[in-house]
CSV table of C-alpha atoms in Angstrom, one decimal:
chain,number,residue,atom,x,y,z
X,11,MET,CA,34.6,-61.8,-78.0
X,12,LYS,CA,33.3,-58.7,-77.3
X,13,PRO,CA,34.0,-57.4,-74.1
X,14,LEU,CA,30.6,-56.9,-73.0
X,15,CYS,CA,29.2,-59.8,-73.9
X,16,THR,CA,32.7,-61.5,-71.9
X,17,PHE,CA,31.4,-60.0,-69.2
X,18,LEU,CA,27.4,-61.2,-69.6
X,19,ILE,CA,28.8,-64.8,-70.2
X,20,THR,CA,30.4,-64.8,-66.9
X,21,THR,CA,27.7,-63.0,-64.8
X,22,THR,CA,25.3,-65.2,-66.4
X,23,LEU,CA,27.4,-68.4,-64.6
X,24,ILE,CA,27.0,-67.0,-61.5
X,25,VAL,CA,23.3,-65.7,-62.0
X,26,SER,CA,22.1,-69.4,-63.7
X,27,SER,CA,23.5,-71.5,-60.4
X,28,PHE,CA,20.6,-69.5,-58.9
X,29,PHE,CA,18.0,-69.8,-60.5
X,30,SER,CA,18.7,-73.8,-61.3
X,31,ALA,CA,17.1,-74.9,-57.7
X,32,ALA,CA,13.5,-73.1,-58.4
X,33,ALA,CA,14.0,-74.5,-61.9
X,34,GLN,CA,14.3,-78.0,-61.4
X,35,LEU,CA,11.7,-78.1,-58.7
X,36,ASP,CA,9.1,-75.9,-60.7
X,37,GLY,CA,10.1,-76.0,-64.1
X,38,PRO,CA,11.9,-72.9,-65.5
X,39,GLN,CA,10.5,-69.5,-64.3
X,40,ARG,CA,12.7,-67.0,-66.7
X,41,VAL,CA,12.4,-67.9,-70.1
X,42,VAL,CA,13.2,-66.2,-73.6
X,43,VAL,CA,11.6,-67.7,-76.5
X,44,SER,CA,13.0,-67.0,-80.3
X,45,GLY,CA,10.1,-67.9,-82.6
X,46,GLY,CA,6.3,-66.7,-82.5
X,47,SER,CA,5.2,-70.4,-82.1
X,48,ILE,CA,6.8,-71.1,-79.0
X,49,THR,CA,5.9,-67.9,-77.2
X,50,GLU,CA,2.1,-68.9,-78.9
X,51,ILE,CA,2.5,-72.0,-77.5
X,52,ILE,CA,3.4,-70.6,-74.1
X,53,TYR,CA,0.4,-68.2,-74.3
X,54,ALA,CA,-2.1,-71.1,-74.9
X,55,LEU,CA,-0.8,-73.0,-71.9
X,56,ASP,CA,-1.3,-70.0,-69.8
X,57,GLU,CA,2.3,-70.0,-69.0
X,58,GLN,CA,3.1,-66.8,-70.1
X,59,GLN,CA,4.2,-64.9,-66.8
X,60,ARG,CA,7.2,-67.2,-67.5
X,61,ILE,CA,8.0,-64.8,-70.2
X,62,ILE,CA,10.8,-62.3,-70.0
X,63,GLY,CA,12.0,-61.9,-73.4
X,64,VAL,CA,10.8,-62.6,-77.3
X,65,ASP,CA,12.1,-62.0,-80.7
X,66,SER,CA,10.0,-59.6,-83.5
X,67,THR,CA,8.5,-62.7,-85.1
X,68,SER,CA,6.4,-63.3,-81.2
X,69,VAL,CA,3.5,-61.4,-82.4
X,70,TYR,CA,0.5,-63.1,-81.3
X,71,PRO,CA,-1.3,-63.0,-79.1
X,72,ALA,CA,-0.5,-59.0,-79.2
X,73,SER,CA,0.6,-58.7,-75.9
X,74,ALA,CA,3.7,-60.7,-76.3
X,75,THR,CA,4.7,-57.6,-78.3
X,76,GLU,CA,4.9,-55.9,-75.2
X,77,LYS,CA,7.9,-58.1,-73.7
X,78,PRO,CA,11.8,-57.3,-73.9
X,79,GLN,CA,13.1,-57.6,-77.5
X,80,ILE,CA,16.3,-59.8,-78.4
X,81,GLY,CA,15.9,-59.5,-82.1
X,82,TYR,CA,14.7,-61.2,-85.1
X,83,VAL,CA,14.5,-65.2,-84.8
X,84,ARG,CA,17.5,-65.6,-87.1
X,85,ARG,CA,19.7,-62.7,-85.6
X,86,ILE,CA,19.0,-63.1,-82.5
X,87,SER,CA,21.4,-60.6,-79.6
X,88,ALA,CA,23.6,-63.1,-77.0
X,89,GLU,CA,23.7,-59.7,-75.0
X,90,GLY,CA,20.5,-59.1,-74.9
X,91,ILE,CA,19.4,-62.5,-73.7
X,92,LEU,CA,22.0,-62.9,-71.2
X,93,SER,CA,21.1,-59.5,-69.7
X,94,LEU,CA,17.3,-60.7,-69.1
X,95,ASN,CA,19.1,-63.4,-66.4
X,96,PRO,CA,17.2,-66.5,-68.2
X,97,ASP,CA,16.8,-70.0,-66.9
X,98,LEU,CA,15.3,-71.2,-70.0
X,99,VAL,CA,16.2,-70.2,-73.5
X,100,LEU,CA,14.0,-71.8,-76.3
X,101,GLY,CA,14.3,-71.9,-80.2
X,102,GLU,CA,12.4,-72.5,-82.8
X,103,SER,CA,15.0,-74.6,-85.2
X,104,ASP,CA,15.9,-71.7,-87.2
X,105,THR,CA,17.4,-69.9,-84.0
X,106,GLY,CA,20.5,-68.0,-85.4
X,107,PRO,CA,22.9,-66.8,-86.2
X,108,LYS,CA,25.3,-69.7,-85.2
X,109,LYS,CA,28.0,-68.0,-83.7
X,110,VAL,CA,25.9,-66.5,-81.3
X,111,VAL,CA,24.0,-70.0,-81.0
X,112,GLU,CA,27.5,-71.4,-79.9
X,113,GLN,CA,28.3,-68.6,-78.0
X,114,LEU,CA,25.4,-69.0,-75.7
X,115,LYS,CA,25.8,-72.4,-75.7
X,116,GLN,CA,29.8,-71.9,-73.8
X,117,THR,CA,27.7,-70.3,-71.2
X,118,GLY,CA,26.4,-73.5,-70.0
X,119,ILE,CA,23.1,-72.1,-70.1
X,120,ASN,CA,19.6,-73.7,-70.6
X,121,LEU,CA,19.5,-73.2,-74.4
X,122,GLN,CA,17.1,-75.6,-76.0
X,123,ILE,CA,15.9,-75.7,-80.2
X,124,LEU,CA,13.5,-77.5,-80.9
X,125,ASP,CA,13.5,-79.7,-83.7
X,126,ALA,CA,14.1,-78.7,-87.9
X,127,HIS,CA,11.6,-80.5,-89.1
X,128,ASP,CA,8.7,-78.6,-87.7
X,129,ASN,CA,5.8,-79.7,-89.7
X,130,PHE,CA,1.9,-79.6,-89.6
X,131,LEU,CA,1.6,-83.1,-88.2
X,132,GLY,CA,3.6,-83.1,-85.6
X,133,ILE,CA,2.0,-79.7,-83.9
X,134,GLU,CA,1.3,-81.7,-81.3
X,135,ASN,CA,4.5,-83.2,-80.7
X,136,LYS,CA,5.8,-80.1,-80.2
X,137,ILE,CA,3.4,-78.7,-77.9
X,138,LYS,CA,3.9,-81.5,-75.7
X,139,LYS,CA,8.3,-81.2,-75.4
X,140,ILE,CA,7.5,-76.9,-74.9
X,141,ALA,CA,5.0,-78.3,-71.8
X,142,GLN,CA,7.3,-80.9,-70.3
X,143,LEU,CA,10.6,-78.2,-70.6
X,144,LEU,CA,8.2,-75.9,-68.9
X,145,ASN,CA,7.3,-78.8,-66.4
X,146,VAL,CA,3.7,-78.7,-67.2
X,147,PRO,CA,3.1,-81.7,-68.9
X,148,THR,CA,-0.4,-81.7,-68.3
X,149,LYS,CA,-1.2,-78.7,-69.5
X,150,GLY,CA,0.5,-79.9,-72.6
X,151,GLU,CA,-1.7,-82.6,-72.9
X,152,GLN,CA,-4.7,-81.0,-72.8
X,153,LEU,CA,-3.8,-78.1,-75.4
X,154,ALA,CA,-2.7,-81.3,-78.2
X,155,GLN,CA,-5.6,-82.7,-77.6
X,156,SER,CA,-8.2,-79.5,-78.0
X,157,LEU,CA,-7.0,-79.4,-81.8
X,158,GLN,CA,-8.5,-82.7,-82.8
X,159,ILE,CA,-11.8,-81.0,-83.2
X,160,ASP,CA,-9.7,-79.2,-85.9
X,161,ARG,CA,-8.1,-82.4,-87.7
X,162,ASN,CA,-11.5,-83.8,-87.5
X,163,ALA,CA,-13.5,-81.0,-88.8
X,164,LEU,CA,-10.8,-80.9,-92.0
X,165,ALA,CA,-11.1,-84.5,-92.6
X,166,TYR,CA,-14.8,-83.8,-92.7
X,167,LEU,CA,-15.1,-81.7,-95.0
X,168,LEU,CA,-12.4,-83.1,-97.4
X,169,GLN,CA,-14.9,-85.9,-97.7
X,170,GLN,CA,-17.0,-83.6,-99.2
X,171,ALA,CA,-14.1,-82.4,-101.4
X,172,SER,CA,-14.0,-82.9,-105.4
X,173,THR,CA,-11.8,-82.3,-108.2
X,174,LYS,CA,-8.5,-80.6,-106.8
X,175,PRO,CA,-7.9,-76.6,-107.1
X,176,LYS,CA,-4.7,-75.7,-108.6
X,177,VAL,CA,-3.0,-73.0,-106.2
X,178,LEU,CA,-0.5,-70.7,-106.1
X,179,PHE,CA,1.2,-69.6,-102.9
X,180,VAL,CA,2.9,-66.0,-102.9
X,181,LEU,CA,5.3,-65.1,-100.1
X,182,SER,CA,5.8,-61.7,-101.5
X,183,VAL,CA,6.6,-60.1,-104.5
X,184,ARG,CA,10.5,-58.2,-105.4
X,185,SER,CA,11.4,-55.9,-107.8
X,186,GLY,CA,7.8,-57.1,-109.6
X,187,GLN,CA,8.7,-60.7,-109.0
X,188,PRO,CA,6.5,-62.7,-107.2
X,189,ILE,CA,8.2,-65.0,-104.7
X,190,VAL,CA,6.4,-68.3,-104.5
X,191,ALA,CA,6.4,-71.8,-102.5
X,192,GLY,CA,7.8,-74.8,-104.2
X,193,ALA,CA,8.2,-78.1,-102.7
X,194,ASP,CA,10.0,-78.8,-98.8
X,195,THR,CA,7.7,-75.4,-98.2
X,196,SER,CA,5.6,-75.0,-95.1
X,197,ALA,CA,3.1,-74.0,-97.3
X,198,ASN,CA,3.5,-76.6,-99.4
X,199,GLU,CA,2.9,-78.9,-97.0
X,200,LEU,CA,-0.4,-77.1,-95.7
X,201,ILE,CA,-2.2,-76.5,-99.6
X,202,SER,CA,-2.1,-80.1,-99.9
X,203,ALA,CA,-3.1,-80.7,-95.9
X,204,ALA,CA,-6.2,-78.9,-97.2
X,205,GLY,CA,-6.9,-80.7,-100.4
X,206,GLY,CA,-4.9,-78.2,-102.9
X,207,ILE,CA,-2.4,-78.8,-105.5
X,208,ASN,CA,0.8,-77.1,-105.6
X,209,LEU,CA,1.5,-75.8,-108.8
X,210,ALA,CA,4.9,-74.7,-108.1
X,211,ALA,CA,6.8,-77.6,-106.3
X,212,SER,CA,6.6,-79.8,-109.6
X,213,GLU,CA,8.5,-77.0,-110.8
X,214,ILE,CA,10.9,-75.7,-107.9
X,215,THR,CA,11.8,-76.3,-104.5
X,216,ASN,CA,11.7,-73.7,-101.3
X,217,TRP,CA,10.6,-70.2,-102.3
X,218,LYS,CA,11.9,-68.4,-105.5
X,219,PRO,CA,10.8,-66.0,-108.1
X,220,LEU,CA,8.7,-66.7,-110.9
X,221,SER,CA,8.5,-65.5,-114.0
X,222,SER,CA,5.4,-64.2,-116.2
X,223,GLU,CA,5.6,-66.5,-118.3
X,224,ALA,CA,6.3,-69.6,-116.0
X,225,ALA,CA,3.5,-68.1,-114.3
X,226,LEU,CA,1.4,-67.8,-117.5
X,227,ALA,CA,1.9,-71.4,-118.0
X,228,LEU,CA,1.0,-72.3,-115.2
X,229,ASN,CA,-2.6,-70.5,-114.5
X,230,PRO,CA,-3.7,-71.1,-111.3
X,231,ASP,CA,-7.3,-71.4,-110.4
X,232,VAL,CA,-6.3,-70.3,-106.8
X,233,ILE,CA,-3.8,-67.7,-105.6
X,234,ILE,CA,-3.0,-67.3,-101.6
X,235,THR,CA,-0.9,-64.7,-100.6
X,236,MET,CA,0.4,-64.4,-97.4
X,237,GLY,CA,-0.5,-61.4,-95.0
X,238,ARG,CA,1.2,-60.1,-91.8
X,239,HIS,CA,-0.5,-59.4,-88.4
X,240,GLY,CA,-3.5,-58.8,-90.2
X,241,ASP,CA,-2.2,-56.7,-93.0
X,242,ASP,CA,-2.4,-57.0,-97.3
X,243,PRO,CA,0.6,-56.4,-98.6
X,244,LEU,CA,-0.2,-57.7,-101.7
X,245,PRO,CA,-3.6,-55.9,-102.7
X,246,LYS,CA,-2.7,-55.4,-106.7
X,247,ILE,CA,-1.2,-59.0,-107.4
X,248,GLU,CA,-4.4,-59.1,-110.0
X,249,LYS,CA,-2.4,-56.0,-111.8
X,250,LEU,CA,0.9,-57.9,-112.0
X,251,ALA,CA,1.5,-59.3,-116.2
X,252,HIS,CA,1.7,-63.0,-114.1
X,253,PHE,CA,-1.5,-63.4,-113.0
X,254,LYS,CA,-3.8,-60.5,-114.5
X,255,TYR,CA,-5.1,-63.3,-117.2
X,256,SER,CA,-5.0,-66.2,-114.7
X,257,ASN,CA,-8.7,-68.4,-113.4
X,258,ALA,CA,-7.9,-67.1,-110.1
X,259,VAL,CA,-7.9,-63.6,-111.4
X,260,LYS,CA,-11.1,-63.8,-113.6
X,261,ASN,CA,-13.2,-65.5,-111.2
X,262,GLY,CA,-12.5,-63.4,-107.6
X,263,GLN,CA,-10.0,-66.4,-105.9
X,264,VAL,CA,-7.1,-64.4,-104.5
X,265,TYR,CA,-7.1,-64.6,-101.3
X,266,SER,CA,-4.7,-63.0,-98.2
X,267,PHE,CA,-4.5,-64.9,-94.8
X,268,ASP,CA,-2.9,-63.8,-91.5
X,269,GLY,CA,1.3,-65.5,-92.0
X,270,SER,CA,1.8,-66.6,-88.3
X,271,TYR,CA,-2.3,-68.3,-88.0
X,272,LEU,CA,-1.6,-69.4,-91.1
X,273,LEU,CA,2.1,-70.4,-91.1
X,274,GLY,CA,3.5,-70.8,-87.8
X,275,MET,CA,2.8,-74.1,-87.0
X,276,GLY,CA,1.0,-72.9,-83.7
X,277,PRO,CA,-1.8,-74.2,-81.5
X,278,ARG,CA,-4.0,-71.9,-84.6
X,279,THR,CA,-2.7,-73.6,-87.0
X,280,PRO,CA,-5.0,-76.8,-87.8
X,281,GLN,CA,-8.0,-74.4,-88.2
X,282,ALA,CA,-6.1,-72.1,-90.0
X,283,VAL,CA,-5.9,-75.5,-92.6
X,284,VAL,CA,-9.8,-75.6,-91.7
X,285,GLU,CA,-10.4,-72.5,-93.1
X,286,LEU,CA,-7.8,-73.0,-95.9
X,287,ALA,CA,-9.7,-76.1,-96.8
X,288,HIS,CA,-13.2,-73.9,-96.4
X,289,THR,CA,-11.7,-71.5,-98.8
X,290,PHE,CA,-10.6,-74.0,-101.6
X,291,TYR,CA,-14.0,-75.8,-101.4
X,292,PRO,CA,-16.5,-73.3,-100.4
X,293,GLN,CA,-19.1,-75.6,-101.0
X,294,THR,CA,-18.6,-77.6,-98.3
X,295,GLN,CA,-19.8,-78.3,-94.9
X,296,LEU,CA,-18.4,-77.9,-91.8
X,297,PRO,CA,-19.3,-80.9,-89.3
X,298,SER,CA,-22.2,-79.9,-86.9
X,299,GLY,CA,-21.2,-77.6,-84.0
X,300,TYR,CA,-17.8,-76.6,-85.2
X,301,GLN,CA,-16.9,-73.7,-83.9
X,302,PHE,CA,-13.7,-71.4,-85.0
X,303,ARG,CA,-12.4,-70.3,-81.6
X,304,PHE,CA,-9.6,-68.4,-83.4
X,305,LEU,CA,-10.4,-65.3,-85.2
X,306,GLN,CA,-10.3,-66.2,-89.2
X,307,THR,CA,-8.1,-64.0,-91.0
X,308,ALA,CA,-8.5,-65.1,-95.0
X,309,GLN,CA,-9.9,-62.2,-97.2
X,310,ASN,CA,-10.6,-62.2,-100.4
X,311,VAL,CA,-8.5,-59.4,-101.9
X,312,THR,CA,-10.0,-59.2,-105.9
X,313,LYS,CA,-13.0,-59.3,-107.6
X,314,LYS,CA,-13.9,-61.0,-110.9
X,315,GLN,CA,-12.5,-59.5,-113.8
X,316,GLY,CA,-15.4,-58.4,-115.0
X,317,GLU,CA,-15.6,-55.9,-111.7
X,318,LEU,CA,-12.3,-54.6,-111.8
């Protein structure tokens, strides 16, 4: 173990005892977060003053990026975390690497890693869990309940839907090959929740590259790409041989969504799925009085083929 890390572990054992009494009474006051949706939830609970450090995926709200950084969620720094003297380290299930997680456990620090089964239907429970850890359960119940309006709007919209669109979700393009969402991905779950059919789910699991031959055979009606923080990383997807002759490109049905908004499994995700469903079924009507509370991110990134 590095000398600096050994020193920080020893120091943390001393300092953490100082904070433990306050943490027991009022909940932890010095929280380090590894995972963007956790940061988003803490802000939505109006408890952001407790956050003393975040990982690089914590980009919403924008003010979270001004917090001290501990690295990428899967490559966090033990030294960086311990130097902040937290009384709670709260992480997503993919927090890593494992050796760093083990180092943190050895310090006796209050380390809480959320359940690996993070899904669309479990967002409310995730919110309540985080609120309990912060000792603000009432706030957690209220925030969780506020998502019901989006759940109801989604159900209302899907009652009007007819033929399910055939969808592909493109995460990125690497060496000219699109990386798409197969089965066992968050994107697959959300496509289904929004009333679409994920064409790749029957072919592959997880995130995999898609050959041009396979893409031509699938011929999606809609293509969803993932923007990051409002930026569109795939503005030329209609030019790829994989998709240029697809129904999605011919009919101008290629859309970019902000990744943390749609896939984050945080307080905005239920609304994002309503927006996704409305993208699939643009002729449907939202419930009377329903309003999007967060900025919508869907952008049509193609024109109809005749307009290219």
